PDB file of C-alpha atoms and ligand atoms in Angstrom:
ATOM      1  CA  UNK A  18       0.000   0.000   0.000  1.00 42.00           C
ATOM      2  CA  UNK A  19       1.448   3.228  -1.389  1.00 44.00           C
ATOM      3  CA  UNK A  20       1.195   5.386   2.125  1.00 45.00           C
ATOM      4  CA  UNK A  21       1.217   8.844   0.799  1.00 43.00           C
ATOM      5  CA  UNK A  22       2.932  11.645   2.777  1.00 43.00           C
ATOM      6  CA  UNK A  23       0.926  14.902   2.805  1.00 42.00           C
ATOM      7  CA  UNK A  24       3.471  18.163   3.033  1.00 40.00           C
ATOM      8  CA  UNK A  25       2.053  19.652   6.004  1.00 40.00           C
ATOM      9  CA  UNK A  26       1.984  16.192   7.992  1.00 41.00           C
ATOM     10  CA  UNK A  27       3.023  16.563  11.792  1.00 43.00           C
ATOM     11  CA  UNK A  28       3.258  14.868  15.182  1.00 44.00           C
ATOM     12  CA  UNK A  29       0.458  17.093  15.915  1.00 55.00           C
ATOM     13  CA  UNK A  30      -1.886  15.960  13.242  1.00 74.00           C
ATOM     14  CA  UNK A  31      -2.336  12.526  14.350  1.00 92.00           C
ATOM     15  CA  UNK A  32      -4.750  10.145  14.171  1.00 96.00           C
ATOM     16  CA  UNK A  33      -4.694   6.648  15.622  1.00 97.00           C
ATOM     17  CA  UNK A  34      -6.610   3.597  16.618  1.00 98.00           C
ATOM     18  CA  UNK A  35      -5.661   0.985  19.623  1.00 98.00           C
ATOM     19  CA  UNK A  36      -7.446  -2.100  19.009  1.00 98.00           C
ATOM     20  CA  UNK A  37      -7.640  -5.539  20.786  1.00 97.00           C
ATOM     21  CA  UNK A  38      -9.671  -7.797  22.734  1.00 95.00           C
ATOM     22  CA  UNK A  39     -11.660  -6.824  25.815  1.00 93.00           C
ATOM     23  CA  UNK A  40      -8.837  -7.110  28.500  1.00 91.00           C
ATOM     24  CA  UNK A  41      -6.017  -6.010  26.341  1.00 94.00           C
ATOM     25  CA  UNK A  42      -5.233  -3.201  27.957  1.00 94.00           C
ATOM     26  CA  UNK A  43      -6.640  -0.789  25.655  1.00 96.00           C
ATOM     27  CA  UNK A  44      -7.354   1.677  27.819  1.00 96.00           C
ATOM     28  CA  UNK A  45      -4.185   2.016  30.041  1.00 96.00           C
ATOM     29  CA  UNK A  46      -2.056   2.294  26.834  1.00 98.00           C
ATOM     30  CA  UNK A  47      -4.148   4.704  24.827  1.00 98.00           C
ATOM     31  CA  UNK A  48      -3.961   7.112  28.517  1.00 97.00           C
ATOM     32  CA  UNK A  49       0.288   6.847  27.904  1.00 97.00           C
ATOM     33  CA  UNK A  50       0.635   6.949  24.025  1.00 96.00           C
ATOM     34  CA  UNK A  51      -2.109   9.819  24.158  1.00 96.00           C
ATOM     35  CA  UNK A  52      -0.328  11.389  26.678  1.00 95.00           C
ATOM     36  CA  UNK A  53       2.945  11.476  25.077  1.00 93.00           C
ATOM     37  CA  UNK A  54       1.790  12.366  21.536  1.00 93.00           C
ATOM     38  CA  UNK A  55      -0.319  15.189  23.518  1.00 93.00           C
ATOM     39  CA  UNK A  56      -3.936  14.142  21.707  1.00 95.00           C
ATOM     40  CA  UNK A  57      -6.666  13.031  23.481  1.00 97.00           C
ATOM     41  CA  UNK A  58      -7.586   9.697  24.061  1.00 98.00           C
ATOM     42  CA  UNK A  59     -11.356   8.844  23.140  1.00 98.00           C
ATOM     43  CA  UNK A  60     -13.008   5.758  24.346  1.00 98.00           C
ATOM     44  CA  UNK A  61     -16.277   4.877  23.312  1.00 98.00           C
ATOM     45  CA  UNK A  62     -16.082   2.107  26.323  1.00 95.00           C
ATOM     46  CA  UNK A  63     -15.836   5.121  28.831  1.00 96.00           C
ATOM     47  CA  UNK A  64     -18.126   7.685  26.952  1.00 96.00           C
ATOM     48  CA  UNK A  65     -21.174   4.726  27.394  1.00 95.00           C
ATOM     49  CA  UNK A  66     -20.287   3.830  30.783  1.00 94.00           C
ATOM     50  CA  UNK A  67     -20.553   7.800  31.420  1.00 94.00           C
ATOM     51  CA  UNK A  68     -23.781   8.467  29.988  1.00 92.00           C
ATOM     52  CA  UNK A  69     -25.016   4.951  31.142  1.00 88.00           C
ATOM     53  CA  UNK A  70     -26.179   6.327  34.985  1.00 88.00           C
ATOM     54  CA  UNK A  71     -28.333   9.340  33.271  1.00 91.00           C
ATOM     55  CA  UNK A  72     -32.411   8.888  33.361  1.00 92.00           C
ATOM     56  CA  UNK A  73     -32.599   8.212  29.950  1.00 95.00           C
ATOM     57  CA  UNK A  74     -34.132   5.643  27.441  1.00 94.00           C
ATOM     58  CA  UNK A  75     -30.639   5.563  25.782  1.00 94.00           C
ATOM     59  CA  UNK A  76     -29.001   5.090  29.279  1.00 95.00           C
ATOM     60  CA  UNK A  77     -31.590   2.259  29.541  1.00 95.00           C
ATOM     61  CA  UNK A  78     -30.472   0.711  26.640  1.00 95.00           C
ATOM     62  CA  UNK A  79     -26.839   1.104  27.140  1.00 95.00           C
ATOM     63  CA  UNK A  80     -26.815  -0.194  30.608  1.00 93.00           C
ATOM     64  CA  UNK A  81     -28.746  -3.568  29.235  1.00 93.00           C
ATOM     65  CA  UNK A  82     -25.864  -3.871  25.988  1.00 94.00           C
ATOM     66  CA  UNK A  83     -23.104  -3.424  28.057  1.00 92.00           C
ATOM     67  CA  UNK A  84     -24.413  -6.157  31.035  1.00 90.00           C
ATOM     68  CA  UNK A  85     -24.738  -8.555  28.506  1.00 91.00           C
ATOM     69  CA  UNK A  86     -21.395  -7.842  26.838  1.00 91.00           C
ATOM     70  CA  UNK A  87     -22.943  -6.781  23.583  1.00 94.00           C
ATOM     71  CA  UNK A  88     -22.489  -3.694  21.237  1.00 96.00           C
ATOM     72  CA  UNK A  89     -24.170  -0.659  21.506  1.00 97.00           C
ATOM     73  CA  UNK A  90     -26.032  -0.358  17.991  1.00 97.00           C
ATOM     74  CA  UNK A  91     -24.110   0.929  15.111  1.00 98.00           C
ATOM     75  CA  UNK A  92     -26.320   4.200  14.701  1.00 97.00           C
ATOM     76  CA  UNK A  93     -25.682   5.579  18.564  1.00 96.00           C
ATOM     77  CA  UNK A  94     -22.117   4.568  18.458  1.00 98.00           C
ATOM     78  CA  UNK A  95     -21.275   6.526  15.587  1.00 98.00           C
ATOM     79  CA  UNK A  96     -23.376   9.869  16.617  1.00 97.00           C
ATOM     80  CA  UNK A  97     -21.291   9.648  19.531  1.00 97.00           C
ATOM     81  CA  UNK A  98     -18.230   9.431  18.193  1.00 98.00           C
ATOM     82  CA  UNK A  99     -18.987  11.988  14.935  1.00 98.00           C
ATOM     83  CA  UNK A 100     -19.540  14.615  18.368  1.00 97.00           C
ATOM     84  CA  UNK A 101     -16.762  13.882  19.886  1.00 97.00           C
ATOM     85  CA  UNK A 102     -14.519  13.838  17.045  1.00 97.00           C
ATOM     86  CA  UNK A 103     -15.834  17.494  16.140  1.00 96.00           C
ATOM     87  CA  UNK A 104     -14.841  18.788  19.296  1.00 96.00           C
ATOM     88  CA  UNK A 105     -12.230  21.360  18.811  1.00 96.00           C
ATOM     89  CA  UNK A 106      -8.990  19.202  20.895  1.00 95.00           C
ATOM     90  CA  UNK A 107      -9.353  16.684  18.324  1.00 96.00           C
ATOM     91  CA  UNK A 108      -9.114  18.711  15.533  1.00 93.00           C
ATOM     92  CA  UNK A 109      -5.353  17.933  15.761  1.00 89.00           C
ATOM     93  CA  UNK A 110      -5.581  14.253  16.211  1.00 95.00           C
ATOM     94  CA  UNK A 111      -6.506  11.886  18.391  1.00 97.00           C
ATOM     95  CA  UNK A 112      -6.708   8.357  19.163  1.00 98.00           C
ATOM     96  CA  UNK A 113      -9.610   6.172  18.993  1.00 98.00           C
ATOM     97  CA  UNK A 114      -9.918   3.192  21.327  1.00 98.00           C
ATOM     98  CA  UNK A 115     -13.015   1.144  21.451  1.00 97.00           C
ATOM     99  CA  UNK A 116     -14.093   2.081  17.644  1.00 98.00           C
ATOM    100  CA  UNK A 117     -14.406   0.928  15.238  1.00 98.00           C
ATOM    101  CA  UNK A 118     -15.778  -2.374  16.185  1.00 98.00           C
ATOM    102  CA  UNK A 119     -17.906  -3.400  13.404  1.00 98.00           C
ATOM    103  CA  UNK A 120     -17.468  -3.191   9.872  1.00 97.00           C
ATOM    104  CA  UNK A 121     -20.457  -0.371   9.551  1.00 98.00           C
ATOM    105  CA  UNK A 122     -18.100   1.631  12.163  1.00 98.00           C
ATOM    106  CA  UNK A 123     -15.030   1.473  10.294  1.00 98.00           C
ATOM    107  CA  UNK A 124     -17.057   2.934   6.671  1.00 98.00           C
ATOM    108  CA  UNK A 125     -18.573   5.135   8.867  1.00 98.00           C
ATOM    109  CA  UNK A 126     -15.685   6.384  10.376  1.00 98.00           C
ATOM    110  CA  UNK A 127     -13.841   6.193   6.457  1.00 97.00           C
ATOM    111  CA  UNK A 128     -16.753   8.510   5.309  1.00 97.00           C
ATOM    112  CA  UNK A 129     -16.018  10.555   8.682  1.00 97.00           C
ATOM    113  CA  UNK A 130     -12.860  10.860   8.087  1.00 96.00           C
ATOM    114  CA  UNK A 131     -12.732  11.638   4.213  1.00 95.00           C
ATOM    115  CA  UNK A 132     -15.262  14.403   4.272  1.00 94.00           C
ATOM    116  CA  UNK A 133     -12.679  16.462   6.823  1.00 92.00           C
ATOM    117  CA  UNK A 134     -10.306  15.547   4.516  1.00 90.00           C
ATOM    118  CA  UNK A 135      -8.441  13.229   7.172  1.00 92.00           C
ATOM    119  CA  UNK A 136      -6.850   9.994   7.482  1.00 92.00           C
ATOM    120  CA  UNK A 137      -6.097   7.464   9.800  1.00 95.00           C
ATOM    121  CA  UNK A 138      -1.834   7.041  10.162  1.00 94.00           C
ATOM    122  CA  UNK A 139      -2.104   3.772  11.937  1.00 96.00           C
ATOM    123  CA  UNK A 140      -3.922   0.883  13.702  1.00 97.00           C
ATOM    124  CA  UNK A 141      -2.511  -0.387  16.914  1.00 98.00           C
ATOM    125  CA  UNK A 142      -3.705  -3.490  17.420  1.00 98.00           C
ATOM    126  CA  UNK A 143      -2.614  -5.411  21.397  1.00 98.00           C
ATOM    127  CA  UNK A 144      -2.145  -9.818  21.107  1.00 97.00           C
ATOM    128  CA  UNK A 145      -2.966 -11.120  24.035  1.00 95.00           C
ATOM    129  CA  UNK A 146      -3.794 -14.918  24.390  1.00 90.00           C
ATOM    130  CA  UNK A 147      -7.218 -15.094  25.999  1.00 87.00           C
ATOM    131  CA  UNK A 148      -6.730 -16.824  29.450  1.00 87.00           C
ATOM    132  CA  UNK A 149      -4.287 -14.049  30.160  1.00 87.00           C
ATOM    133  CA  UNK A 150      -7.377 -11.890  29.068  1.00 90.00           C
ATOM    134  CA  UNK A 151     -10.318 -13.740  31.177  1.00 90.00           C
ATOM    135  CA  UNK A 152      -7.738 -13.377  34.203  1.00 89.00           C
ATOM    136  CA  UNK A 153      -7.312  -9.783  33.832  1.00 88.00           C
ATOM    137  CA  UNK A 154     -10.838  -9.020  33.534  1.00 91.00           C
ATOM    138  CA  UNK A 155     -11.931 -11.315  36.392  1.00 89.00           C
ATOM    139  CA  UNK A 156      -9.263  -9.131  38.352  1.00 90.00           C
ATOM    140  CA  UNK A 157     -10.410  -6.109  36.943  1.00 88.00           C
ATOM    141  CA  UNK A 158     -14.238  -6.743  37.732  1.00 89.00           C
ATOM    142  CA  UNK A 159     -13.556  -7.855  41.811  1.00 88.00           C
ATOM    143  CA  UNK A 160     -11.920  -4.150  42.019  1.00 88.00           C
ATOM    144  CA  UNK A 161     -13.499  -2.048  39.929  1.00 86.00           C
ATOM    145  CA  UNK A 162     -16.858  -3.511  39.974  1.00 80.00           C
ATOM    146  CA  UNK A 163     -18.192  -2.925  36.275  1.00 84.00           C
ATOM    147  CA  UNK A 164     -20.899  -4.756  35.786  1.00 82.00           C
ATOM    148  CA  UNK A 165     -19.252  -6.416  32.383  1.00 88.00           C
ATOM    149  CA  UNK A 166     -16.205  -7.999  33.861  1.00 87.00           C
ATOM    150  CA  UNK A 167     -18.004 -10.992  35.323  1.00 86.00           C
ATOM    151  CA  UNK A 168     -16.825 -14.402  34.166  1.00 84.00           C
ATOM    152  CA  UNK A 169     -20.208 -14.969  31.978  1.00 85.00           C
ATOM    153  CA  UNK A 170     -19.955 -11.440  30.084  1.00 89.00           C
ATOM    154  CA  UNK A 171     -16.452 -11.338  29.782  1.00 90.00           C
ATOM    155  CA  UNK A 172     -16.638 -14.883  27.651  1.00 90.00           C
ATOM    156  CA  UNK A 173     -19.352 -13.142  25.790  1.00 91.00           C
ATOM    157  CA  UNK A 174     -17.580 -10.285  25.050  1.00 92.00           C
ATOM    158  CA  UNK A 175     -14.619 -12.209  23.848  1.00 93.00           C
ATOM    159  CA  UNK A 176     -17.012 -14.053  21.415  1.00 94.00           C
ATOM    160  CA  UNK A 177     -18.340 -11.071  20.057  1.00 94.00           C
ATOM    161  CA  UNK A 178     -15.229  -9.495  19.835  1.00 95.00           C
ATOM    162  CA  UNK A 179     -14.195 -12.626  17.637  1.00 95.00           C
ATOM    163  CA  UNK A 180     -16.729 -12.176  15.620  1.00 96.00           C
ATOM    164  CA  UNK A 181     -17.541  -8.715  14.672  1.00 96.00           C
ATOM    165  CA  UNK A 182     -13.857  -7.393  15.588  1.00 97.00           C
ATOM    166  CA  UNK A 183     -11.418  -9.452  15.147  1.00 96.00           C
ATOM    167  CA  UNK A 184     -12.131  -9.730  11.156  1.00 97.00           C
ATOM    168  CA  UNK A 185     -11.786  -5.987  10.971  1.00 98.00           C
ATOM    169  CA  UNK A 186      -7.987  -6.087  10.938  1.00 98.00           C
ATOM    170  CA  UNK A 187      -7.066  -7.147   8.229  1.00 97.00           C
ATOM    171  CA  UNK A 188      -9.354  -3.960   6.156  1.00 97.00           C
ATOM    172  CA  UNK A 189      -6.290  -2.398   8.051  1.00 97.00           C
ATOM    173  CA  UNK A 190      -3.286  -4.697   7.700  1.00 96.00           C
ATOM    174  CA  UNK A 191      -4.564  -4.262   3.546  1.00 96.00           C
ATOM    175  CA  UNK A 192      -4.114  -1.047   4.088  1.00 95.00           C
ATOM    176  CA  UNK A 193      -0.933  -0.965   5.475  1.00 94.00           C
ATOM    177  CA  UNK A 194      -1.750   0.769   8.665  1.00 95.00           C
ATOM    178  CA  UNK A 195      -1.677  -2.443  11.317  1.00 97.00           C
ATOM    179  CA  UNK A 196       0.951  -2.550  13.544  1.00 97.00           C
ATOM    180  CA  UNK A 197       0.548  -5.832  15.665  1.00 97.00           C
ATOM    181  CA  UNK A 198       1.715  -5.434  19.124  1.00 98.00           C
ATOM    182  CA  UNK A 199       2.984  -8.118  21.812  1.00 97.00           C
ATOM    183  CA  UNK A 200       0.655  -7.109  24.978  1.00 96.00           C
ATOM    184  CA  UNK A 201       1.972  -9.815  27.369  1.00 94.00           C
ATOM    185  CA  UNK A 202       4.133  -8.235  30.140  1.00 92.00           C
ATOM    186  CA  UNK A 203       4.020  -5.350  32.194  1.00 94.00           C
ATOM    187  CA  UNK A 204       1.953  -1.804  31.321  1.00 96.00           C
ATOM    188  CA  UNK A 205       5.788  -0.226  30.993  1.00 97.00           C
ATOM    189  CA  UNK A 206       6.813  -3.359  28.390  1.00 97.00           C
ATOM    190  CA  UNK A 207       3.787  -2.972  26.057  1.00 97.00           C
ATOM    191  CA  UNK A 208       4.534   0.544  26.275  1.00 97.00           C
ATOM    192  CA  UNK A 209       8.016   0.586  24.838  1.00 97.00           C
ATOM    193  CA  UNK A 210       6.980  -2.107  22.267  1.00 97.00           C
ATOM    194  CA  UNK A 211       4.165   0.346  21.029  1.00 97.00           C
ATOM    195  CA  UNK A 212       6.643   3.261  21.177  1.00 95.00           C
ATOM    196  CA  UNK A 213       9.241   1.157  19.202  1.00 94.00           C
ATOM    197  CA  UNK A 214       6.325  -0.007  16.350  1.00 94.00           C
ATOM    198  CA  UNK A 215       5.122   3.523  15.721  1.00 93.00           C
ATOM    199  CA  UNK A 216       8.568   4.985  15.615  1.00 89.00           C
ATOM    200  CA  UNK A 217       9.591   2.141  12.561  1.00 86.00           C
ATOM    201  CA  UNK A 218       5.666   3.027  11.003  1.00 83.00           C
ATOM    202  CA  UNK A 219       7.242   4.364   7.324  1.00 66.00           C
ATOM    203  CA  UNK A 220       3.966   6.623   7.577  1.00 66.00           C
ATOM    204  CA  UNK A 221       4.645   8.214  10.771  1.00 70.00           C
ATOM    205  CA  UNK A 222       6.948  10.966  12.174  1.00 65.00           C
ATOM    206  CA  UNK A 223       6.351  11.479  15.509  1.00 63.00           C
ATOM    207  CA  UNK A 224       8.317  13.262  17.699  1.00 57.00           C
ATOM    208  CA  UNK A 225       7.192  10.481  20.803  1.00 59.00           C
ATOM    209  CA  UNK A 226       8.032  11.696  24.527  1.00 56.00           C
ATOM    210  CA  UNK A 227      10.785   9.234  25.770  1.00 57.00           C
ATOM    211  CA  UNK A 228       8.644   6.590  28.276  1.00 56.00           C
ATOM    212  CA  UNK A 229       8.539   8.087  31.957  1.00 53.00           C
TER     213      UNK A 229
HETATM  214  P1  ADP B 463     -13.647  -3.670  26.639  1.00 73.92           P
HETATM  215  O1  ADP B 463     -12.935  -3.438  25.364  1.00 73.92           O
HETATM  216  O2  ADP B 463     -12.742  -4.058  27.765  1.00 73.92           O
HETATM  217  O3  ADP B 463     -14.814  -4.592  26.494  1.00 73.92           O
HETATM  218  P2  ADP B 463     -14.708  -0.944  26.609  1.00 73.92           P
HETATM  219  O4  ADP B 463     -14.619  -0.045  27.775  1.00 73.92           O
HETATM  220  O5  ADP B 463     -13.935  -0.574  25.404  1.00 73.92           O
HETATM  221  O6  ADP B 463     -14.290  -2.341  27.188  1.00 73.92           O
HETATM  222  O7  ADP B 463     -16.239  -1.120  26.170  1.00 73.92           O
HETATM  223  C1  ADP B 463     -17.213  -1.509  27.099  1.00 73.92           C
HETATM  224  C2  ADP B 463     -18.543  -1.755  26.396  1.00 73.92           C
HETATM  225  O8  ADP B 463     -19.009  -0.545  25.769  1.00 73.92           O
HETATM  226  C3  ADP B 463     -18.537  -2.768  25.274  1.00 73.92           C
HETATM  227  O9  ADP B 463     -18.627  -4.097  25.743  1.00 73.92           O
HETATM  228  C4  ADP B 463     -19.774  -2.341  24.462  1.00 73.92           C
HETATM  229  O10 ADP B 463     -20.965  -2.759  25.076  1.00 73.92           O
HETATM  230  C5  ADP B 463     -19.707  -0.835  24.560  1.00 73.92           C
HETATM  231  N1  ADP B 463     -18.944  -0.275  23.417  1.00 73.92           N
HETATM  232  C6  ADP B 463     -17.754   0.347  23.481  1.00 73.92           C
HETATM  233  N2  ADP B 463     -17.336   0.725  22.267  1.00 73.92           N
HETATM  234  C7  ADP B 463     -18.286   0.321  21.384  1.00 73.92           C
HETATM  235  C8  ADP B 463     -18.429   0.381  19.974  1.00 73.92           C
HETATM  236  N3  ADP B 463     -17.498   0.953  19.181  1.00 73.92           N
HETATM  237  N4  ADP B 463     -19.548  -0.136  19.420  1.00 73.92           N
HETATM  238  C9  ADP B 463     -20.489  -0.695  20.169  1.00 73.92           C
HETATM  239  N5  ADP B 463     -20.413  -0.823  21.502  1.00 73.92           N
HETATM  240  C10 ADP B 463     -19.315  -0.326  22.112  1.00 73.92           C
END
């Protein structure tokens, strides 16, 4: 894929995804990377479990997807995201983690994208092998008490993710934006390694703050 460098193309006009299984450590990473590259990180995970405790029929519904480890429909997800991504601290770039997770998401997003006259630079997307995941989230649920990191959702979510998700990758990889990162080890490991991937990323030049 010819990756074509734009004149005017900065370390502050960047625009990422992190992508992985539930558990990855999504989250944590896209908080440091953001961070460093000084964009903001957007989750859709956190912007639903936000608006999920209002008194409203879309909190309703929100609250029921996310118990049962489903996906918030298409149509919401994407209003959400087309708001937040027209705030003005994005306008410089940002990184996306949680979305796209569907194959309508990532034409939306395309279209999105296209009409600002934008484009994604690359796809980071955290391995993990999945009893390392279930054992995080179990973890992760007996502390922080989100009401989708029980055992039963959490093996739901996985097979949802491997179904809708997963196959979205390789749109990506055919586009030459994947970069396929080891996320076994410590939050500081899978840091470097992501640090390391986007600095050898032929379409990136990023001036990365060195790793705390
Ligand atoms: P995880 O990746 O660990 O499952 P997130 O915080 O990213 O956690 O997402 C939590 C939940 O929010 C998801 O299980 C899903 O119900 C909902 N959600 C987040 N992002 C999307 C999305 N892009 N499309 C549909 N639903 C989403």
């Amino acid at each position: 894929v010819n990756q074509q460098h734009t004149s005017g193309h900065t370390s502050t006009k960047t625009r990422l995804l992190i992508m992985g299984p539930p558990g990855a450590g999504k989250g944590t990473q896209a908080a440091l990377l953001a961070g460093r590259l000084r964009i903001p990180a957007v989750s859709t995970g956190d912007m639903f479990r936000a608006l999920q405790h209002a008194d409203t029929p879309l909190a309703v519904q929100v609250r029921a997807v996310m118990a049962a480890g489903g996906y918030v429909d298409d149509a919401t997800t994407n209003d959400i995201v087309t708001d937040r991504l027209g705030a003005t601290d994005c306008a410089d770039g940002f990184l996306l983690d949680g979305y796209p997770r569907t194959l309508s998401q990532v034409l939306y997003l395309d279209e999105l994208l296209a009409q600002a006259a934008r484009r994604l630079d690359a796809v980071i997307c955290l391995r993990v092998d999945e009893e390392e995941v279930v054992q995080r989230l179990v973890a992760r649920g007996q502390m922080s008490g989100r009401v989708d990191d029980t055992p039963q959702t959490i093996r739901a979510r996985l097979a949802v993710y491997q179904e809708q998700t997963a196959p979205l990758l390789e749109t990506y990889r055919a586009r030459g934006l994947l970069l396929p990162v080891d996320a076994m080890g410590t939050v500081q490991d899978v840091a470097e390694r992501i640090a390391l991937e986007l600095d050898g990323h032929a379409a990136l030049d990023l001036s990365i703050l060195p790793t705390p």
